[in-house]
Tab-separated table of C-alpha atoms and ligand atoms in Angstrom:
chain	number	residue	atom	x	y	z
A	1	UNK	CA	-18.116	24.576	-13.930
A	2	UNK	CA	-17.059	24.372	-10.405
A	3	UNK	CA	-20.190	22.475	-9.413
A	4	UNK	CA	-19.688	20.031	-11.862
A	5	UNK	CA	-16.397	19.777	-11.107
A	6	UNK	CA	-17.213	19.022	-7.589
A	7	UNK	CA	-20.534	16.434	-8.398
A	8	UNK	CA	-17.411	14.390	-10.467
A	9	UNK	CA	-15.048	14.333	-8.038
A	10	UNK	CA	-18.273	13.261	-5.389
A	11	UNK	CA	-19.053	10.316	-7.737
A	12	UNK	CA	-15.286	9.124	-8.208
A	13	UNK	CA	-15.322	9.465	-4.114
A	14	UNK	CA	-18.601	7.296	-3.757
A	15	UNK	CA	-17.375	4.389	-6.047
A	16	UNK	CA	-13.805	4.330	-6.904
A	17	UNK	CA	-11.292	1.653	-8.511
A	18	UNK	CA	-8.896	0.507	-5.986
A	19	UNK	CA	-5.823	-2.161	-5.812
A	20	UNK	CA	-4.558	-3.780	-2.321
A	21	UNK	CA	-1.468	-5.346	-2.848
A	22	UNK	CA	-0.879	-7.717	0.230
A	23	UNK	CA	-4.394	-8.298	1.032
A	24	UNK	CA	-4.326	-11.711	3.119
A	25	UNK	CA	-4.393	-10.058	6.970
A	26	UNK	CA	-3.032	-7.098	8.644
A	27	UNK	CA	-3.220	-3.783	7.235
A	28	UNK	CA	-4.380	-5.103	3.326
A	29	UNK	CA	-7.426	-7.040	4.772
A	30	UNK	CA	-8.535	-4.498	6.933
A	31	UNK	CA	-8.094	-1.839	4.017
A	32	UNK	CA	-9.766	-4.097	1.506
A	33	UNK	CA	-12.764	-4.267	4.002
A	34	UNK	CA	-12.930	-1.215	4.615
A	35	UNK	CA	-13.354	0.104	0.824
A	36	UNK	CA	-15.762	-2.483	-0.119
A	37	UNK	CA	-17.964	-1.525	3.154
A	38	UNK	CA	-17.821	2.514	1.585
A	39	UNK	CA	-19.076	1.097	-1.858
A	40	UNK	CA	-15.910	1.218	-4.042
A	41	UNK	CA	-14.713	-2.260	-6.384
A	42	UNK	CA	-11.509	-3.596	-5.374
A	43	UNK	CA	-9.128	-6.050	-6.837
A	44	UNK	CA	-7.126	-7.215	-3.543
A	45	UNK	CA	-3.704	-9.817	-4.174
A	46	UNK	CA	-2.529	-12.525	-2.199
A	47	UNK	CA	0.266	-14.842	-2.230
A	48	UNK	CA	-1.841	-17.081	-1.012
A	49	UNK	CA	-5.571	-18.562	-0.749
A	50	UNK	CA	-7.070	-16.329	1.664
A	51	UNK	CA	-10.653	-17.884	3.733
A	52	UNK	CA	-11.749	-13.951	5.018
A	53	UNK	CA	-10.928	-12.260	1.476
A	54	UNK	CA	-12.600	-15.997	-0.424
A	55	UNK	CA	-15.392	-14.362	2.380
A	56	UNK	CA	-15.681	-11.026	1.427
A	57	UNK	CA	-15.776	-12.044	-1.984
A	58	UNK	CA	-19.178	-13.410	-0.988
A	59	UNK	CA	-20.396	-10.827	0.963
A	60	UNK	CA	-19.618	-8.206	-1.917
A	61	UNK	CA	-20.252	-10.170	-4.953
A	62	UNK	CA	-18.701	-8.292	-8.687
A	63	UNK	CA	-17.326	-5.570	-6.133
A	64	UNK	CA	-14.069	-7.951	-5.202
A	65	UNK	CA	-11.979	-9.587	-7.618
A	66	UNK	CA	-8.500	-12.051	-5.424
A	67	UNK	CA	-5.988	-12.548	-7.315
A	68	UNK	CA	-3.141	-14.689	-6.502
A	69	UNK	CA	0.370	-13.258	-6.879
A	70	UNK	CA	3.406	-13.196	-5.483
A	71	UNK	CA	4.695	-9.075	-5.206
A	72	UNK	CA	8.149	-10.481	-5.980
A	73	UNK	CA	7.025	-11.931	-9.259
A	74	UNK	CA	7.094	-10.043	-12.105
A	75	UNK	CA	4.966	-12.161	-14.632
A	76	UNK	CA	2.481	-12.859	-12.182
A	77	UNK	CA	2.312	-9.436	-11.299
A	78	UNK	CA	1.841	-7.680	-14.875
A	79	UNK	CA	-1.087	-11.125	-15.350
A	80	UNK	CA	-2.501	-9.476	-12.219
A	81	UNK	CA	-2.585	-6.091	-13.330
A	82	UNK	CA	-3.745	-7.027	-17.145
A	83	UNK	CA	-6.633	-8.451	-14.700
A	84	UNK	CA	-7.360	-5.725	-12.548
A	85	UNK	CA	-7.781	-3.395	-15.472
A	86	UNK	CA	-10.503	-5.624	-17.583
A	87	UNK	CA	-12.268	-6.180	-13.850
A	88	UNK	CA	-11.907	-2.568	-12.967
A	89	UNK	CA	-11.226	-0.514	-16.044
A	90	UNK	CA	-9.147	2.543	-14.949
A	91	UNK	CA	-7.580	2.011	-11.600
A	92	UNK	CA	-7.413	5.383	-9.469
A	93	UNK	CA	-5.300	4.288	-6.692
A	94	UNK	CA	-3.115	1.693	-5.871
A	95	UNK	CA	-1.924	0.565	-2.374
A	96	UNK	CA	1.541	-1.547	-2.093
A	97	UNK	CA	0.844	-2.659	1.314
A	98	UNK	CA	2.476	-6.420	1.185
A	99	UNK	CA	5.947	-5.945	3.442
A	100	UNK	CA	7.624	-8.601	5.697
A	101	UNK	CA	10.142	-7.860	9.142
A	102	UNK	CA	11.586	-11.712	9.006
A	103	UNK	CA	12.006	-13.513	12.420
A	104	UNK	CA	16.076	-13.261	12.570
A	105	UNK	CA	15.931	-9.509	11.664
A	106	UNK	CA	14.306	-8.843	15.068
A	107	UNK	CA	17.427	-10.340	16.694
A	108	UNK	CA	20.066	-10.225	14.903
A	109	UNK	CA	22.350	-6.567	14.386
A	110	UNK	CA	23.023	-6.080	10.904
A	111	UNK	CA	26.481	-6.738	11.196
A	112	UNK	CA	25.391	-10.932	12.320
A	113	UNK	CA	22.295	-10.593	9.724
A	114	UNK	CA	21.423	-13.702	7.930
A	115	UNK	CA	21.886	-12.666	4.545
A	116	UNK	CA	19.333	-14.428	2.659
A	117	UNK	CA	16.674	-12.869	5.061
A	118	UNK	CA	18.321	-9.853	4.081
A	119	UNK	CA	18.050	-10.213	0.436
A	120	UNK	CA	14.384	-11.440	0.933
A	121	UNK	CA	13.665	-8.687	2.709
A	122	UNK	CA	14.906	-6.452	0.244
A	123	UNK	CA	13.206	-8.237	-2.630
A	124	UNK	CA	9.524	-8.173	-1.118
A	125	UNK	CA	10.092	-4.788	0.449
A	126	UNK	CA	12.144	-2.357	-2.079
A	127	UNK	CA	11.786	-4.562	-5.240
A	128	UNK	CA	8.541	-5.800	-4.643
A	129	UNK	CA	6.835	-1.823	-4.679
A	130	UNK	CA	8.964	-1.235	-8.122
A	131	UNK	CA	6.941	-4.201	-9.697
A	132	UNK	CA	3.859	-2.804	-8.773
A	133	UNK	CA	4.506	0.777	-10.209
A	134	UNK	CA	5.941	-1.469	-13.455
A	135	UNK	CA	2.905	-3.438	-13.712
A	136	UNK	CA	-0.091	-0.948	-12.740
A	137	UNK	CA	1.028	1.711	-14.750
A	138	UNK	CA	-0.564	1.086	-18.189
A	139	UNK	CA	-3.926	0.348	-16.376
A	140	UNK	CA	-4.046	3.803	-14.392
A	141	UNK	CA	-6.526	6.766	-14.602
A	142	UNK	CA	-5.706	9.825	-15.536
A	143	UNK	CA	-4.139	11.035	-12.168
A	144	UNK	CA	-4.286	7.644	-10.888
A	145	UNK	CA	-1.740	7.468	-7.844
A	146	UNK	CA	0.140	4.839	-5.814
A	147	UNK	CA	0.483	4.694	-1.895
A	148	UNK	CA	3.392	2.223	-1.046
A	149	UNK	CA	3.353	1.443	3.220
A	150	UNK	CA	6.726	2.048	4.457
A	151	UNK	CA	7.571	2.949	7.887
A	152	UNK	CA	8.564	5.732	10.398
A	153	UNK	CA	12.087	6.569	11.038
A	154	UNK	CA	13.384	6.016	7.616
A	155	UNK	CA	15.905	9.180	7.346
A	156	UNK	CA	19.174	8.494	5.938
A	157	UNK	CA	20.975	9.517	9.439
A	158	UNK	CA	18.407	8.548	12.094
A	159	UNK	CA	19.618	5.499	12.521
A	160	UNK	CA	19.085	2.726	15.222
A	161	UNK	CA	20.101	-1.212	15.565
A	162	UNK	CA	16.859	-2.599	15.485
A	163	UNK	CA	15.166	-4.571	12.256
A	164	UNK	CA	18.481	-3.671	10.619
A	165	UNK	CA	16.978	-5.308	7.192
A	166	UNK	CA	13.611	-3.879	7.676
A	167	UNK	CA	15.089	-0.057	8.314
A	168	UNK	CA	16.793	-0.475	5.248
A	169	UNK	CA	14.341	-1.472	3.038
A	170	UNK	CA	11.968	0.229	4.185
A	171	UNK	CA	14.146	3.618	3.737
A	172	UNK	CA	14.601	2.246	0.265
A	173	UNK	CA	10.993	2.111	-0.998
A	174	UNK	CA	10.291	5.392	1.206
A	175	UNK	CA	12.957	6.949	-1.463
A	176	UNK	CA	11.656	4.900	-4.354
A	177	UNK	CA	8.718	7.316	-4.023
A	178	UNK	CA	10.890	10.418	-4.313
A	179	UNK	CA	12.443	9.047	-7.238
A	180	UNK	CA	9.484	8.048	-8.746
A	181	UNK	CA	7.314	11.591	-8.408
A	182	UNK	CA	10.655	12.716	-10.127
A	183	UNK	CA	10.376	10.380	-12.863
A	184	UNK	CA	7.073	10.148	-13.796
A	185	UNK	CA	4.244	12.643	-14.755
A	186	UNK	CA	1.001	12.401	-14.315
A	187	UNK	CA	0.767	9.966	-11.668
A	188	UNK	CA	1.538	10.705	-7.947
A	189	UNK	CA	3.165	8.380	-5.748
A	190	UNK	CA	3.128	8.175	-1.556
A	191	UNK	CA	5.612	6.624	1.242
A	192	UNK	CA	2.879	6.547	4.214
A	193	UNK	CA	3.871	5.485	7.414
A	194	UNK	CA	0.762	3.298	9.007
A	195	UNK	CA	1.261	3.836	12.566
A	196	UNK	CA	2.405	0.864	14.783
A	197	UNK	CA	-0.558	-1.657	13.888
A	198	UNK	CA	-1.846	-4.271	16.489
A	199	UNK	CA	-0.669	-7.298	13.257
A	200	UNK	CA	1.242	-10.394	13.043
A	201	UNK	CA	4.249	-7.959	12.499
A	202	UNK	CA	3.169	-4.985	14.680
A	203	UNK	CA	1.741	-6.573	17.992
A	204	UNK	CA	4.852	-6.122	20.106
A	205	UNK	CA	4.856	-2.241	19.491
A	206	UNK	CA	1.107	-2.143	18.715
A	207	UNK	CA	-0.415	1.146	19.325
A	208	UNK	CA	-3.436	1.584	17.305
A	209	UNK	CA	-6.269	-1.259	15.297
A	210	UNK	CA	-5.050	-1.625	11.325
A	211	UNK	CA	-9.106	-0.620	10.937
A	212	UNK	CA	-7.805	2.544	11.830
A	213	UNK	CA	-5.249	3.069	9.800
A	214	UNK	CA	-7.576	1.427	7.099
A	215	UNK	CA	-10.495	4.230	7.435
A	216	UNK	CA	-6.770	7.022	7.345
A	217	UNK	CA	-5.450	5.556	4.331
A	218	UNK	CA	-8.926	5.263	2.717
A	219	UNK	CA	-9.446	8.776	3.155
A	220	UNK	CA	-5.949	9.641	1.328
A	221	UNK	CA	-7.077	7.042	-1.114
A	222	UNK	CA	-10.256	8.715	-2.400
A	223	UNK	CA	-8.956	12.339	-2.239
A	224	UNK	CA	-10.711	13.011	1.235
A	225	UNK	CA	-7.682	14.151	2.566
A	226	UNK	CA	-5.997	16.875	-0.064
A	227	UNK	CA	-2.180	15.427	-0.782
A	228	UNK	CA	0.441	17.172	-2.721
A	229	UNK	CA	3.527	15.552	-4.084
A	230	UNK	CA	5.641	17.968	-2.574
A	231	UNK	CA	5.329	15.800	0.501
A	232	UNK	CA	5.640	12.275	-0.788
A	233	UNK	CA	6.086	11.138	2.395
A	234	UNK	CA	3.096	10.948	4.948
A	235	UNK	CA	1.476	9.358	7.724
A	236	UNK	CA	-2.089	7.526	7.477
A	237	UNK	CA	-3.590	11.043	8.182
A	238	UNK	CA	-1.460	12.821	5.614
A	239	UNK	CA	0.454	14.481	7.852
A	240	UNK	CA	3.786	14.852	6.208
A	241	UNK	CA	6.526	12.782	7.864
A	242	UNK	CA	10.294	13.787	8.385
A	243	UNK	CA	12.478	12.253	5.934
B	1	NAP	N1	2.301	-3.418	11.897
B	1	NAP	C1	2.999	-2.300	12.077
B	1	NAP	O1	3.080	-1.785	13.199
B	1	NAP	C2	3.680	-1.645	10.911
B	1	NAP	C3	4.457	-0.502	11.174
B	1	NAP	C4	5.068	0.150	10.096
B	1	NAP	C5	4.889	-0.344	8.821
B	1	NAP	N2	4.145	-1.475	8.596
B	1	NAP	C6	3.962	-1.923	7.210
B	1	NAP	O2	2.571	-2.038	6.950
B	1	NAP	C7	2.350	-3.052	5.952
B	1	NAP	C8	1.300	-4.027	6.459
B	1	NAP	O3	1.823	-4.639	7.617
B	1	NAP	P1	0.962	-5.550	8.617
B	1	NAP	O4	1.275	-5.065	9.958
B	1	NAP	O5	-0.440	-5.636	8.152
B	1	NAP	O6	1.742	-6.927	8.404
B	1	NAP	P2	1.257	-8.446	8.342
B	1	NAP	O7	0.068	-8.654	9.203
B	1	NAP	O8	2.485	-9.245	8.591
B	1	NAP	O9	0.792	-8.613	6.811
B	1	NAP	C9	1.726	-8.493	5.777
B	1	NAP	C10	1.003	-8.708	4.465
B	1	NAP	O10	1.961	-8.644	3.400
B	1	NAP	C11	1.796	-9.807	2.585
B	1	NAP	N3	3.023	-10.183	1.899
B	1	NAP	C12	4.243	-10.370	2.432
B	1	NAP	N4	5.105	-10.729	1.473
B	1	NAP	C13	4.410	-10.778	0.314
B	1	NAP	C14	4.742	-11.095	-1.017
B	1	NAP	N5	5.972	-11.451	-1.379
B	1	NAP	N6	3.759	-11.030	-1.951
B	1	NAP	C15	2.509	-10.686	-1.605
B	1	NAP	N7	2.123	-10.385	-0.363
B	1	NAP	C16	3.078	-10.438	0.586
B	1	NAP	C17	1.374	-10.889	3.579
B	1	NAP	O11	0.881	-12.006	2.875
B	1	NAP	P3	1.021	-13.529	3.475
B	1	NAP	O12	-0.212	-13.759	4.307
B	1	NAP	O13	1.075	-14.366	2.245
B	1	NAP	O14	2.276	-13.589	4.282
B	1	NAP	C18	0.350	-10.109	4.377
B	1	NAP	O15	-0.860	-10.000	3.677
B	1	NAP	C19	3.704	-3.686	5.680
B	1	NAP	O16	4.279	-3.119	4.526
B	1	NAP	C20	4.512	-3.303	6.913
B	1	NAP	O17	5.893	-3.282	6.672
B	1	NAP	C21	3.547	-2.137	9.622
């Protein structure tokens, strides 16, 4: 029993179902890469066209499907999940990686914030996960679990000036996580921290490639790395993260 156990759980590692959300650069590119280099079938969204994921799509033809969808849209985003089920058939993971830190938000103090950037912000970032989990649902394995990217340093009462509007969402959709392991059964879902990525949004603080956060979170992903719900929120290794 145990042996076929483990031969299943090999085959589900060796080609899984996966969903980037936020696949045009950064993190979701380099994570949508990543799985279709290890074997697995992807649907990857963008908001919009995309020239390396149109490329990939060549270079891994009926292992990629793009869609086209704005994470702030709700219509488009259930379309895109309706998709991503008849291209993939049960999904086993799904990765919310599309976030923005808007341009005034890394001058301005909250108390001078611009507050459309600030309701932006908290639209793509906090709202923009909860459509996801809305959408995907239906079209999930048995099991099947969400990874939303959030950020370091989102406790309640560790609290600095900078990003203001990024802090708080992303603090937001690192709770929405916590709510939503209490809320739903069956499925897990995971606040991981990606490390401070050499991006369009990271390369001032840069630390570390996004291919290495990509080959962390693919691990988590497929089940490499063993995860329990208990600690919902994680870094790219799955080390759990103070919240
Ligand atoms: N870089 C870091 O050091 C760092 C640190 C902590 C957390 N993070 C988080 O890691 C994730 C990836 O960041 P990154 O560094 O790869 O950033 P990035 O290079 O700026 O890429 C952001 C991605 O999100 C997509 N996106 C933004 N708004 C969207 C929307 N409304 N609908 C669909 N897609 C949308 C972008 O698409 P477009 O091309 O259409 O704009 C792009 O693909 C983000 O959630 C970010 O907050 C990054």
């Amino acid at each position: 029993m145990d042996y076929v156990r483990r031969a299943w759980r090999v085959k589900r590692e060796k080609h899984m179902r996966f969903v980037v959300i936020g696949a045009s650069r950064g993190l979701g590119l380099s994570l949508t890469q990543r799985m279709l280099k290890d074997g697995h079938q992807v649907v990857a969204t963008t908001r919009a066209a995309s020239p390396p994921l149109d490329a990939l799509s060549g270079e891994f033809p009926g292992r990629l499907l793009v869609l086209t969808c704005d994470a702030t849209d709700e219509a488009a985003t259930q379309e895109a999940a309706r998709k991503a089920g008849e291209f993939l058939g049960p999904i086993d993971a799904v990765c919310h990686n599309a976030g923005v830190l808007l341009d005034s938000d890394r001058t301005l103090k909250l108390h001078e914030s611009d507050i459309a950037d600030l309701r932006t912000t908290l639209d793509i970032n906090v709202v923009g996960p909860v459509i996801t989990v809305q959408s995907f649902l239906p079209y999930m394995a048995a099991g099947g679990r969400f990874f939303v990217v959030t950020s370091e340093g989102v406790g309640i009462t560790s609290c600095g000036s900078w990003v203001p509007a990024y802090a708080l969402s992303k603090a937001a959709a690192t709770k929405a996580c916590g709510i939503l392991n209490a809320s739903v059964k069956g499925h897990d879902f995971y606040a991981v921290h990606p490390g401070r990525m050499d991006t369009d949004m990271g390369r001032t603080t840069a630390q570390i490639q996004p291919e290495e956060t990509a080959e962390g979170m693919l691990k988590l992903m497929t089940g490499q790395v063993p995860l329990s719900r208990d600690h919902w929120y994680i870094d790219y290794h799955g080390v759990p993260m103070q919240a």
